Amino acid sequence: MRRLLYIALLIFALVTAGCGTETEKSAGKSSVGENLVVVSLPVKFPERWIIDGEELQKNLKAKGYDVIVDYASENSEKQAFFLDKAIKDGAKCLIIAPVDAKSLVKICEKAKEKDIKIISYDRFIMDTEAVDAYITFDNTKVGVLMGSYVADILRLNSRADAVNIEFFAGAEEDNNSLMVYNGYMSVIKPFIDSGIVHTPSGETEFKKVCTEKWMPEVAEKRMDRILKDYYSREKLNAVIAPNDLLANAIISSLGKSGYKVHYPVITGQDADKVAVINILNGRQKATVFKDTRILAKNCADLADDLIKGKPIKADDENSYDNRRKKVPTFLIDPVLVTADNAISALVDSGYYKKVELGLE
Ligand code: BGC
């Protein structure tokens, strides 16, 4: 009996802990009603999403809004359920980074019927006219920065002998994954066609290189398999990893395969702390830094303008077509970070303290 009670209490504790930790409310008056802005982010890791959540919360509160930030654990049903509740709670604006670009059509349309403003944040929401604006980093440029870095460092333009490169992409449901992939392929594909770049695994197509739900363990397993099946004799020159979480998983796979000092060129994205440390000690060569403080600040301004009915002036009115509408888009520039500029880009700008990178 006591054992049963213990199990029941344990289950209750786990369930309530799971619910509580993912949602953060701003302090102050009740969040229900008049002044509510609701933020729905896909997941807590990579750590950039935590900074996004904190910065959105801070900037929106400074404008007088009540804010709820929720993390969907890369689960699209959970995200839709939460947004449905936000609509019932009378939110004035929904700021959404979708888990699945195509699965929020009904929710967005329901919100639009109540004149709730919708901002697609960092990730693009597809297939609905209900989205008012999209604010993001230039994801194609993220990929171009990765591809160009690899092309430069491996001297693809001038070398006579071939190199081996393996490719990874993010979750198939995340529109950013394809944009980043298209960005790096726009640089690397001509070298595949000319025979300077080989991919011994043969896995170059987008669907083949996607990583389920951006899960590091999936990337690590795929890298384990590729190393085992194709690289017992071949040299691996570079791996294009679409973010730092996956880059670190790839590094771990290489470590198990005996790489210790001379790693292939590995890219990434987000400037995660671990990646910056990896870059400073040579395990990873580059990441793409996206200053989420700027994204969140600009997004809070945009939300305020939309709620107040002020006109908005997007950077790009034409290129971001979600198949139902050209969504006015606000773009922020990503920055390539290597060992040469890591300190100036990340520490001098105040994004990280030296001590967080193990430098003090
Ligand atoms: C974001 C990346 C992030 C990835 C995984 C993408 O949509 O643009 O910054 O690393 O999702 O969460």
PDB file of N, CA and C and ligand atoms in Angstrom, residues 42-43 45-46 48-49 74 98 122-123 136-137 139 174-177 180 213-214 242-245 269-270 272 290, ligand 1:
ATOM      1  N   PRO A  42      10.243  26.682 -29.335  1.00  0.00           N
ATOM      2  CA  PRO A  42      10.165  25.238 -29.608  1.00  0.00           C
ATOM      3  C   PRO A  42      10.742  24.341 -28.533  1.00  0.00           C
ATOM      4  N   VAL A  43      11.783  24.814 -27.822  1.00  0.00           N
ATOM      5  CA  VAL A  43      12.525  23.907 -26.963  1.00  0.00           C
ATOM      6  C   VAL A  43      13.490  24.742 -26.122  1.00  0.00           C
ATOM      7  N   PHE A  45      16.708  23.785 -25.432  1.00  0.00           N
ATOM      8  CA  PHE A  45      18.091  23.615 -25.897  1.00  0.00           C
ATOM      9  C   PHE A  45      18.112  23.552 -27.395  1.00  0.00           C
ATOM     10  N   PRO A  46      19.030  24.156 -28.102  1.00  0.00           N
ATOM     11  CA  PRO A  46      20.191  24.862 -27.617  1.00  0.00           C
ATOM     12  C   PRO A  46      19.843  26.061 -26.733  1.00  0.00           C
ATOM     13  N   ARG A  48      20.369  29.064 -26.804  1.00  0.00           N
ATOM     14  CA  ARG A  48      19.924  30.321 -27.383  1.00  0.00           C
ATOM     15  C   ARG A  48      18.457  30.585 -27.085  1.00  0.00           C
ATOM     16  N   TRP A  49      17.623  29.512 -27.071  1.00  0.00           N
ATOM     17  CA  TRP A  49      16.187  29.698 -26.869  1.00  0.00           C
ATOM     18  C   TRP A  49      15.889  30.232 -25.468  1.00  0.00           C
ATOM     19  N   GLU A  74       9.859  20.596 -28.509  1.00  0.00           N
ATOM     20  CA  GLU A  74       9.819  20.121 -29.915  1.00  0.00           C
ATOM     21  C   GLU A  74       8.605  19.214 -30.165  1.00  0.00           C
ATOM     22  N   PRO A  98       7.659  28.110 -34.557  1.00  0.00           N
ATOM     23  CA  PRO A  98       6.951  26.832 -34.656  1.00  0.00           C
ATOM     24  C   PRO A  98       7.858  25.608 -34.598  1.00  0.00           C
ATOM     25  N   ASP A 122      11.817  33.766 -35.678  1.00  0.00           N
ATOM     26  CA  ASP A 122      12.996  32.959 -36.045  1.00  0.00           C
ATOM     27  C   ASP A 122      12.680  31.857 -37.050  1.00  0.00           C
ATOM     28  N   ARG A 123      11.615  31.082 -36.802  1.00  0.00           N
ATOM     29  CA  ARG A 123      11.202  30.026 -37.745  1.00  0.00           C
ATOM     30  C   ARG A 123       9.923  30.479 -38.451  1.00  0.00           C
ATOM     31  N   THR A 136      13.447  37.359 -38.172  1.00  0.00           N
ATOM     32  CA  THR A 136      14.391  36.237 -38.162  1.00  0.00           C
ATOM     33  C   THR A 136      15.798  36.707 -38.511  1.00  0.00           C
ATOM     34  N   PHE A 137      16.741  35.816 -38.322  1.00  0.00           N
ATOM     35  CA  PHE A 137      18.058  36.010 -38.921  1.00  0.00           C
ATOM     36  C   PHE A 137      17.952  35.529 -40.356  1.00  0.00           C
ATOM     37  N   ASN A 139      18.475  33.170 -42.699  1.00  0.00           N
ATOM     38  CA  ASN A 139      18.883  31.757 -42.591  1.00  0.00           C
ATOM     39  C   ASN A 139      19.658  31.262 -43.800  1.00  0.00           C
ATOM     40  N   ASP A 174      11.247  21.974 -39.686  1.00  0.00           N
ATOM     41  CA  ASP A 174      11.656  23.355 -39.410  1.00  0.00           C
ATOM     42  C   ASP A 174      12.117  23.972 -40.725  1.00  0.00           C
ATOM     43  N   ASN A 175      11.409  25.017 -41.157  1.00  0.00           N
ATOM     44  CA  ASN A 175      11.721  25.642 -42.439  1.00  0.00           C
ATOM     45  C   ASN A 175      13.171  26.159 -42.505  1.00  0.00           C
ATOM     46  N   ASN A 176      13.721  26.528 -41.364  1.00  0.00           N
ATOM     47  CA  ASN A 176      15.114  27.013 -41.338  1.00  0.00           C
ATOM     48  C   ASN A 176      16.092  25.956 -41.839  1.00  0.00           C
ATOM     49  N   SER A 177      15.766  24.686 -41.571  1.00  0.00           N
ATOM     50  CA  SER A 177      16.702  23.622 -41.935  1.00  0.00           C
ATOM     51  C   SER A 177      16.976  23.640 -43.436  1.00  0.00           C
ATOM     52  N   VAL A 180      19.021  26.826 -44.471  1.00  0.00           N
ATOM     53  CA  VAL A 180      20.448  26.720 -44.155  1.00  0.00           C
ATOM     54  C   VAL A 180      21.118  25.736 -45.127  1.00  0.00           C
ATOM     55  N   LYS A 213      13.997  16.039 -35.265  1.00  0.00           N
ATOM     56  CA  LYS A 213      13.798  16.976 -34.138  1.00  0.00           C
ATOM     57  C   LYS A 213      15.081  17.633 -33.633  1.00  0.00           C
ATOM     58  N   TRP A 214      16.047  17.794 -34.481  1.00  0.00           N
ATOM     59  CA  TRP A 214      17.336  18.399 -34.131  1.00  0.00           C
ATOM     60  C   TRP A 214      17.998  17.639 -32.969  1.00  0.00           C
ATOM     61  N   PRO A 242      24.607  21.802 -38.923  1.00  0.00           N
ATOM     62  CA  PRO A 242      23.736  22.973 -39.007  1.00  0.00           C
ATOM     63  C   PRO A 242      23.596  23.745 -37.708  1.00  0.00           C
ATOM     64  N   ASN A 243      23.943  23.139 -36.570  1.00  0.00           N
ATOM     65  CA  ASN A 243      23.995  23.938 -35.338  1.00  0.00           C
ATOM     66  C   ASN A 243      25.012  23.328 -34.376  1.00  0.00           C
ATOM     67  N   ASP A 244      25.241  24.052 -33.290  1.00  0.00           N
ATOM     68  CA  ASP A 244      26.322  23.651 -32.390  1.00  0.00           C
ATOM     69  C   ASP A 244      26.001  22.388 -31.597  1.00  0.00           C
ATOM     70  N   LEU A 245      24.711  22.211 -31.306  1.00  0.00           N
ATOM     71  CA  LEU A 245      24.317  21.011 -30.573  1.00  0.00           C
ATOM     72  C   LEU A 245      24.695  19.766 -31.388  1.00  0.00           C
ATOM     73  N   GLN A 269      26.214  26.515 -35.532  1.00  0.00           N
ATOM     74  CA  GLN A 269      25.358  27.697 -35.520  1.00  0.00           C
ATOM     75  C   GLN A 269      24.891  27.912 -34.090  1.00  0.00           C
ATOM     76  N   ASP A 270      24.782  29.134 -33.677  1.00  0.00           N
ATOM     77  CA  ASP A 270      24.213  29.585 -32.388  1.00  0.00           C
ATOM     78  C   ASP A 270      25.244  30.124 -31.403  1.00  0.00           C
ATOM     79  N   ASP A 272      26.760  28.476 -29.111  1.00  0.00           N
ATOM     80  CA  ASP A 272      26.579  27.857 -27.784  1.00  0.00           C
ATOM     81  C   ASP A 272      27.894  27.940 -27.018  1.00  0.00           C
ATOM     82  N   LYS A 290      24.203  34.349 -33.832  1.00  0.00           N
ATOM     83  CA  LYS A 290      22.990  35.120 -34.105  1.00  0.00           C
ATOM     84  C   LYS A 290      22.640  35.805 -32.791  1.00  0.00           C
TER      85      LYS A 290
HETATM   86  C1  BGC B   1      17.244  27.820 -35.160  1.00  0.00           C
HETATM   87  C2  BGC B   1      18.610  27.441 -34.642  1.00  0.00           C
HETATM   88  C3  BGC B   1      18.499  26.312 -33.632  1.00  0.00           C
HETATM   89  C4  BGC B   1      17.641  25.178 -34.160  1.00  0.00           C
HETATM   90  C5  BGC B   1      17.423  24.066 -33.136  1.00  0.00           C
HETATM   91  C6  BGC B   1      16.523  26.581 -35.665  1.00  0.00           C
HETATM   92  O1  BGC B   1      15.267  26.911 -36.146  1.00  0.00           O
HETATM   93  O2  BGC B   1      17.346  28.798 -36.175  1.00  0.00           O
HETATM   94  O3  BGC B   1      19.209  28.579 -34.073  1.00  0.00           O
HETATM   95  O4  BGC B   1      19.764  25.814 -33.325  1.00  0.00           O
HETATM   96  O5  BGC B   1      16.405  25.661 -34.595  1.00  0.00           O
HETATM   97  O6  BGC B   1      16.661  24.489 -32.061  1.00  0.00           O
END
